[in-house]
PDB file of C-alpha atoms in Angstrom:
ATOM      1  CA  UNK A 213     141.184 100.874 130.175  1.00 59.00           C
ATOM      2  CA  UNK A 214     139.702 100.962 133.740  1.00 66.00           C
ATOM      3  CA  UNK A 215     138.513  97.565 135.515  1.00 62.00           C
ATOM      4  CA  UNK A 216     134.831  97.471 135.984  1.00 70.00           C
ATOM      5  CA  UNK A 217     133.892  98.664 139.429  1.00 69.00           C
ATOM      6  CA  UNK A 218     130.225  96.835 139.112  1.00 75.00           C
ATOM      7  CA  UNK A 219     132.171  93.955 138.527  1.00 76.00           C
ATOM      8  CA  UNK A 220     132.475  90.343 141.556  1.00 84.00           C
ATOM      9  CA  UNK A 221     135.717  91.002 144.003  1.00 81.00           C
ATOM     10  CA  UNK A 222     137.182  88.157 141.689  1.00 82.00           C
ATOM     11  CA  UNK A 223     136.482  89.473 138.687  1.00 82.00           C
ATOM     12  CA  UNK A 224     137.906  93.279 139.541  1.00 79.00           C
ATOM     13  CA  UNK A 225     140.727  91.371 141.121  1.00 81.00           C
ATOM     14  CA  UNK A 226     141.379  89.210 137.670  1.00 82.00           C
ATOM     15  CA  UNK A 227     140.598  92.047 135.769  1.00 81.00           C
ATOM     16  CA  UNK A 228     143.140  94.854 137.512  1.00 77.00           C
ATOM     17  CA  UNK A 229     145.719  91.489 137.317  1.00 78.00           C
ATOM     18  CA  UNK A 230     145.663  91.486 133.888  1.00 76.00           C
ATOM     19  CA  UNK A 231     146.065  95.358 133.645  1.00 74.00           C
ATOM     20  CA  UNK A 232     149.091  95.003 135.860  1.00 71.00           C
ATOM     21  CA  UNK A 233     150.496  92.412 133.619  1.00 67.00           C
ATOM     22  CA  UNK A 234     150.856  94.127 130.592  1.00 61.00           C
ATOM     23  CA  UNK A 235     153.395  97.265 131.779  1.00 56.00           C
ATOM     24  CA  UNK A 236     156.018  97.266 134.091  1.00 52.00           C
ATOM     25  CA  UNK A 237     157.414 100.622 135.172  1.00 50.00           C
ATOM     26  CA  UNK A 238     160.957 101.309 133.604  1.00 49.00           C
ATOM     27  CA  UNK A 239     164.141 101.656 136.067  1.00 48.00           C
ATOM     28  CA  UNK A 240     162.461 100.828 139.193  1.00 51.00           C
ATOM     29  CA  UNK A 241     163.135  97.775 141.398  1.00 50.00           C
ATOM     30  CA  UNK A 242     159.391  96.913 141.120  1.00 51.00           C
ATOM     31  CA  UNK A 243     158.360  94.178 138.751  1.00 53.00           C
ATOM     32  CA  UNK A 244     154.422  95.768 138.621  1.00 55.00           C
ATOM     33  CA  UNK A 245     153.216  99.098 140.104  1.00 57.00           C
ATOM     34  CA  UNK A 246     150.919  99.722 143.137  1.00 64.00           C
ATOM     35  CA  UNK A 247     147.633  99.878 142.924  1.00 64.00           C
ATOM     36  CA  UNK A 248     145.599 102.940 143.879  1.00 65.00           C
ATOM     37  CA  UNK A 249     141.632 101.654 145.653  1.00 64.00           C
ATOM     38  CA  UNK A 250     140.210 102.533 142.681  1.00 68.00           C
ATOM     39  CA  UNK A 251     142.457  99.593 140.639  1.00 65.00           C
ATOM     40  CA  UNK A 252     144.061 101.901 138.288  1.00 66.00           C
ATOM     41  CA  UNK A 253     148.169 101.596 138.763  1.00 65.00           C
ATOM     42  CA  UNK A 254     149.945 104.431 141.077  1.00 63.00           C
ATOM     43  CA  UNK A 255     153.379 105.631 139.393  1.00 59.00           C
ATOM     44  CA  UNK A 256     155.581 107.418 142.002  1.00 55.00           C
ATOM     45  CA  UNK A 257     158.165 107.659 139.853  1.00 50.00           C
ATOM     46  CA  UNK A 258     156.455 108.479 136.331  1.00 47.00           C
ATOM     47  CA  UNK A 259     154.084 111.061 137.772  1.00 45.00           C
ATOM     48  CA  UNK A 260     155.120 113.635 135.475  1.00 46.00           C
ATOM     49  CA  UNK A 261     155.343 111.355 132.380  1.00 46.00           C
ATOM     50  CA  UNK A 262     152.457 109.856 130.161  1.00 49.00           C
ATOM     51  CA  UNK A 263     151.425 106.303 129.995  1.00 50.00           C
ATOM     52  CA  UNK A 264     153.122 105.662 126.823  1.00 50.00           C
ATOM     53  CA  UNK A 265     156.544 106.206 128.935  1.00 52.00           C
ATOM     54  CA  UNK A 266     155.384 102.511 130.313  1.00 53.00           C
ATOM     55  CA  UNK A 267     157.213  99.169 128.790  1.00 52.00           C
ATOM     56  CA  UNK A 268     155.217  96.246 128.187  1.00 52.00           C
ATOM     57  CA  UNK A 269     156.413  93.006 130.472  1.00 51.00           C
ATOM     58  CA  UNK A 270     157.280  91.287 126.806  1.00 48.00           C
ATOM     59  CA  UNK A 271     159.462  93.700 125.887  1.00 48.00           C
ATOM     60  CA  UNK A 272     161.161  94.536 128.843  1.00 49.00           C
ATOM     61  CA  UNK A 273     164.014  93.239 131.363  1.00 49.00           C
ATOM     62  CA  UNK A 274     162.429  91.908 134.319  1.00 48.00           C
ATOM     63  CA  UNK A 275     164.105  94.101 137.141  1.00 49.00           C
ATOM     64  CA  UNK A 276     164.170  93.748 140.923  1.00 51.00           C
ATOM     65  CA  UNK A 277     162.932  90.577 142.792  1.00 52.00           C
ATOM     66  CA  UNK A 278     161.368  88.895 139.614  1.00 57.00           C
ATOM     67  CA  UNK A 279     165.014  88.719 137.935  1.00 64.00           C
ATOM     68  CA  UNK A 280     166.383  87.746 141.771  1.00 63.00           C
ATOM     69  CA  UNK A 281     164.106  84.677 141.692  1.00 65.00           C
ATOM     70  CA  UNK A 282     164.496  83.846 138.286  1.00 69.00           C
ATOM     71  CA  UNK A 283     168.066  83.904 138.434  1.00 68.00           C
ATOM     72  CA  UNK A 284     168.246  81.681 142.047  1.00 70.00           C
ATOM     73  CA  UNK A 285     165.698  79.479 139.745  1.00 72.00           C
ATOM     74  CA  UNK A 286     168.371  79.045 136.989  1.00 74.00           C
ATOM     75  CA  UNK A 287     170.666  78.219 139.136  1.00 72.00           C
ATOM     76  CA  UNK A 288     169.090  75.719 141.287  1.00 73.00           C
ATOM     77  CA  UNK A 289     168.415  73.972 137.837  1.00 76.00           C
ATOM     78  CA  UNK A 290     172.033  73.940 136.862  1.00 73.00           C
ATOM     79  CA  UNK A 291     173.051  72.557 140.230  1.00 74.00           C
ATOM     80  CA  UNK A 292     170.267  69.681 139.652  1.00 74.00           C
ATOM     81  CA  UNK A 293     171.808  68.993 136.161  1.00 70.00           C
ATOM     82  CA  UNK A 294     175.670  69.016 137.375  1.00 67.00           C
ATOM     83  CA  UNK A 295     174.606  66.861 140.655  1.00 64.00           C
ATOM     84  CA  UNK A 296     172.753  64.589 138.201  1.00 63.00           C
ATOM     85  CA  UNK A 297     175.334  63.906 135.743  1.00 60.00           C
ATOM     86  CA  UNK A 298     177.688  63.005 138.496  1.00 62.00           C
ATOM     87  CA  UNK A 299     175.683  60.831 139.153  1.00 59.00           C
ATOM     88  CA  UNK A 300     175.442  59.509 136.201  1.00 61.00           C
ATOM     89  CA  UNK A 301     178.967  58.746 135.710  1.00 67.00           C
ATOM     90  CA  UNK A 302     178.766  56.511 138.769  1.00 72.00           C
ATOM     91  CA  UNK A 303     176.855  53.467 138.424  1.00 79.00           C
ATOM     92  CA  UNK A 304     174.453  53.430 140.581  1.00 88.00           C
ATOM     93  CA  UNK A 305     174.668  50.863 143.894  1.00 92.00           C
ATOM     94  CA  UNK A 306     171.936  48.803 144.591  1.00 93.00           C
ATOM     95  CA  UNK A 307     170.477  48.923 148.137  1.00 94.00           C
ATOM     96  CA  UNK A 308     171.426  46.744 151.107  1.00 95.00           C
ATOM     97  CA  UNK A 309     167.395  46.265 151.241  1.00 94.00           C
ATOM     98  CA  UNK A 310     167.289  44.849 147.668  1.00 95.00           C
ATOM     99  CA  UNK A 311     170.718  43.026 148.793  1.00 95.00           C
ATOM    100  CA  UNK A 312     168.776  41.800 151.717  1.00 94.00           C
ATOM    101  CA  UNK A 313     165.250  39.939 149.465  1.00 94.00           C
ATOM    102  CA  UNK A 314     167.819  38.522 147.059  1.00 95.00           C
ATOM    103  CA  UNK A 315     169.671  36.637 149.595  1.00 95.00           C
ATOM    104  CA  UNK A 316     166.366  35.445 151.608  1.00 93.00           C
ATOM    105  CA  UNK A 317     164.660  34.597 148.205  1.00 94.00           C
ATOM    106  CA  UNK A 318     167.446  34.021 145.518  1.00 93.00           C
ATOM    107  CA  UNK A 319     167.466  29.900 145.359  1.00 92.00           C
ATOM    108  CA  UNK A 320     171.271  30.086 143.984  1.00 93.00           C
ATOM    109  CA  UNK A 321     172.150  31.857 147.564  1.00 93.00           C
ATOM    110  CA  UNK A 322     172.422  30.174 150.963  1.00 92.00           C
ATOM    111  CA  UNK A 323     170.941  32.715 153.040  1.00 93.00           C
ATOM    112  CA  UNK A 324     172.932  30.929 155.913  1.00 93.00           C
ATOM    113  CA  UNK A 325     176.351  31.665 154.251  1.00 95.00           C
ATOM    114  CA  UNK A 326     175.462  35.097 154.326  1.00 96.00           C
ATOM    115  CA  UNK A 327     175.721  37.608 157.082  1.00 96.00           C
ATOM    116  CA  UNK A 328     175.485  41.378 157.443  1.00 96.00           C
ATOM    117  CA  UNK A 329     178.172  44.241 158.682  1.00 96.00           C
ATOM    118  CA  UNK A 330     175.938  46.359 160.200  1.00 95.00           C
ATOM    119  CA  UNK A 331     177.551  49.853 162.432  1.00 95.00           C
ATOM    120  CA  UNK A 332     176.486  50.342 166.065  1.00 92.00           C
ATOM    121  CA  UNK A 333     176.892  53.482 166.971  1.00 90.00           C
ATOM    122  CA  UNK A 334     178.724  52.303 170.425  1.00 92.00           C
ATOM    123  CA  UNK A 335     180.577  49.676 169.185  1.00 94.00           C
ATOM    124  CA  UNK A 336     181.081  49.980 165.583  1.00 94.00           C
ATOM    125  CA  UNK A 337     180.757  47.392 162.843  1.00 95.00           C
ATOM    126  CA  UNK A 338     178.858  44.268 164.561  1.00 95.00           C
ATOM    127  CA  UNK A 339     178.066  40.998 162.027  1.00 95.00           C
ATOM    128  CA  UNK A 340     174.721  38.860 162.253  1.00 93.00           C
ATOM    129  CA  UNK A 341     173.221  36.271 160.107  1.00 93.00           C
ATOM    130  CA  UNK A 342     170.667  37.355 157.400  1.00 92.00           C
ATOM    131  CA  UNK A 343     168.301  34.612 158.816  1.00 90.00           C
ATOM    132  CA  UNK A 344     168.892  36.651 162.184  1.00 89.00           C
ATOM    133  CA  UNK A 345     168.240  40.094 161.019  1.00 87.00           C
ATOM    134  CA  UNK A 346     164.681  41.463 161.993  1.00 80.00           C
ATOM    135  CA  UNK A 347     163.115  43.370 159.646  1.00 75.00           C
ATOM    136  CA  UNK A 348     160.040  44.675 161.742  1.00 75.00           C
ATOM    137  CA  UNK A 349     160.220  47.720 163.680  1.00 75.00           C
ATOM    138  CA  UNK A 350     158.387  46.460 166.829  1.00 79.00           C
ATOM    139  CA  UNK A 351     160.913  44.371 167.804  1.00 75.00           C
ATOM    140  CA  UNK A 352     163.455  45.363 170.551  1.00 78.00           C
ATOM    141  CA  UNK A 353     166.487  44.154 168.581  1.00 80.00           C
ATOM    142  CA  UNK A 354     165.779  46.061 165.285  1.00 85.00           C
ATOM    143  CA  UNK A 355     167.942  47.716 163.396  1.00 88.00           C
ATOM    144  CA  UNK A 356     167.850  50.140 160.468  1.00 91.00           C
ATOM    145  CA  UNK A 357     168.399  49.151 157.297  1.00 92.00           C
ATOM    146  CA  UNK A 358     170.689  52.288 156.811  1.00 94.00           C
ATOM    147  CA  UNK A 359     173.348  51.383 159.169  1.00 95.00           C
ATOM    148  CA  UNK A 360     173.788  48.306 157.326  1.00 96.00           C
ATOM    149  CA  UNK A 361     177.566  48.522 155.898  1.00 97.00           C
ATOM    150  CA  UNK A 362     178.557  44.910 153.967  1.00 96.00           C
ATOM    151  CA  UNK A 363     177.330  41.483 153.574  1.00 97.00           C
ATOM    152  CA  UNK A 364     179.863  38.851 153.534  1.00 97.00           C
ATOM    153  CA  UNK A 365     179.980  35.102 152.618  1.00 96.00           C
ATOM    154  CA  UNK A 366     180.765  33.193 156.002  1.00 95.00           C
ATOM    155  CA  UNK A 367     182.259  30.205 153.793  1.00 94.00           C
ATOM    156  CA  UNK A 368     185.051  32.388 152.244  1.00 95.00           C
ATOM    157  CA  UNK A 369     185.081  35.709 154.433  1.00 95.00           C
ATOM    158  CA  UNK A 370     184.531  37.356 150.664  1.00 96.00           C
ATOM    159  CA  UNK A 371     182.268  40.563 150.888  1.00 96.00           C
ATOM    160  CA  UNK A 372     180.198  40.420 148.395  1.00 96.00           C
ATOM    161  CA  UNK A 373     178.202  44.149 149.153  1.00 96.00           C
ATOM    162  CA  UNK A 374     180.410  47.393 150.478  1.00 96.00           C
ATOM    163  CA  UNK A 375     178.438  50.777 150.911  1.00 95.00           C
ATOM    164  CA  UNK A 376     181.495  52.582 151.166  1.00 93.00           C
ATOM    165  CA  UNK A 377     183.769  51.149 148.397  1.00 93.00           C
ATOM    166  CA  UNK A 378     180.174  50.880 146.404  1.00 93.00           C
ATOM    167  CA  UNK A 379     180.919  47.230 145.713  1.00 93.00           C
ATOM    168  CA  UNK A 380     178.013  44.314 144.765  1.00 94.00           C
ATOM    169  CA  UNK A 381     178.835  41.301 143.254  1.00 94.00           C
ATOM    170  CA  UNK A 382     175.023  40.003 143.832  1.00 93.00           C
ATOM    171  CA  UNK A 383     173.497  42.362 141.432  1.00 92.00           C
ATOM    172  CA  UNK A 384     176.733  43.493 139.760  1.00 89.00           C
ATOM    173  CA  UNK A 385     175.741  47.063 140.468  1.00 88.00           C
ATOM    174  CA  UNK A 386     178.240  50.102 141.762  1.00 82.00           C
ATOM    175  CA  UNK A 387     181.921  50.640 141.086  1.00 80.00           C
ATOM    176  CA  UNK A 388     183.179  47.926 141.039  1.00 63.00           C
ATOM    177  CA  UNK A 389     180.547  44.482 140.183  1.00 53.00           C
ATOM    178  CA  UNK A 390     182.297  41.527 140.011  1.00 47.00           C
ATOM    179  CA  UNK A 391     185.523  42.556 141.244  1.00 48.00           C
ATOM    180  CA  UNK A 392     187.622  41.189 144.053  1.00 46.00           C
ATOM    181  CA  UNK A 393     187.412  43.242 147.558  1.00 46.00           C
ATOM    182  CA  UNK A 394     189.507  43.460 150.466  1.00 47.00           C
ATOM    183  CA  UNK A 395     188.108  41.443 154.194  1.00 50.00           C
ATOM    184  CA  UNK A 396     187.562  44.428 156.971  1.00 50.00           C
ATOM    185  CA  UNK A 397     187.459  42.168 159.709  1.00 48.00           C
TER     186      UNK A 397
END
């Protein structure tokens, strides 16, 4: 069945699309054949043979760059499902911004007693008060919230939140909630 020549650009294109889509030529690294400028399918390798020699796409193996991308597809997906049950066997930590409103807001918690382990990337770990720590980026003293490290009680020395040992005893999140850690002082 020819497309109709009489037919819109879009319409010849949809139309010599759908054509395309139904046959794929067999032992060939291309998934669909050229088209000739009269939108009827060019076979280089098939010259000799009939149409019938074609395979529909249902059918058929997808050869070529269609099974290349389907296959890099597949395995992205597996990667995203091994990555994500990893993750799900460790608890997720909560973050040092969520850390951060429940000391300022959280009645039950001096925000004084409370100050943050924060890396400098000259110095290394520096400590300031949570009632110190700017959270506006037009200010000359601010600091990321990423290179924020632990939050320890000034009262005890305890930390309380550890990025790296995934430890939070305010929300009980990561590792190890509610467990005893180690002063890095």
């Amino acid at each position: 069945m020819a497309p109709n020549l009489d037919a819109t650009p879009k319409q010849f294109k949809r139309e010599v699309q759908k054509e395309l889509e139904d046959f794929v030529q067999p032992n060939t690294d291309e998934a669909f054949p050229r088209v000739s400028e009269t939108g009827t399918p060019v076979l280089d390798s098939l010259s000799s043979e009939s149409e019938s020699d074609l395979i529909p796409v249902s059918q058929s193996r997808r050869v070529g760059k269609m099974s290349k991308a389907r296959a890099k597809r597949t395995r992205k997906q597996k990667q995203r499902t091994a990555s994500s049950a990893q993750e799900s066997a460790m608890p997720k930590l909560r973050s040092a911004h969520d850390i951060m409103n429940r000391v300022r807001h959280d009645l039950s918690l001096q925000i004084s007693d409370h100050i943050i382990g924060y890396e400098d990337r000259h110095v290394g770990i520096m400590w300031k008060g949570v009632e110190e720590w700017l959270s506006t980026t037009e200010e000359d003293d601010f600091i990321p919230m990423h290179r924020i490290k632990y939050f320890k009680r000034k009262s005890d020395g305890h930390i309380v939140w550890d990025r790296e040992k995934r430890i939070d005893e305010i929300f009980e999140s990561g590792v190890s909630g509610g467990t005893e850690a180690t002063d890095t002082t």
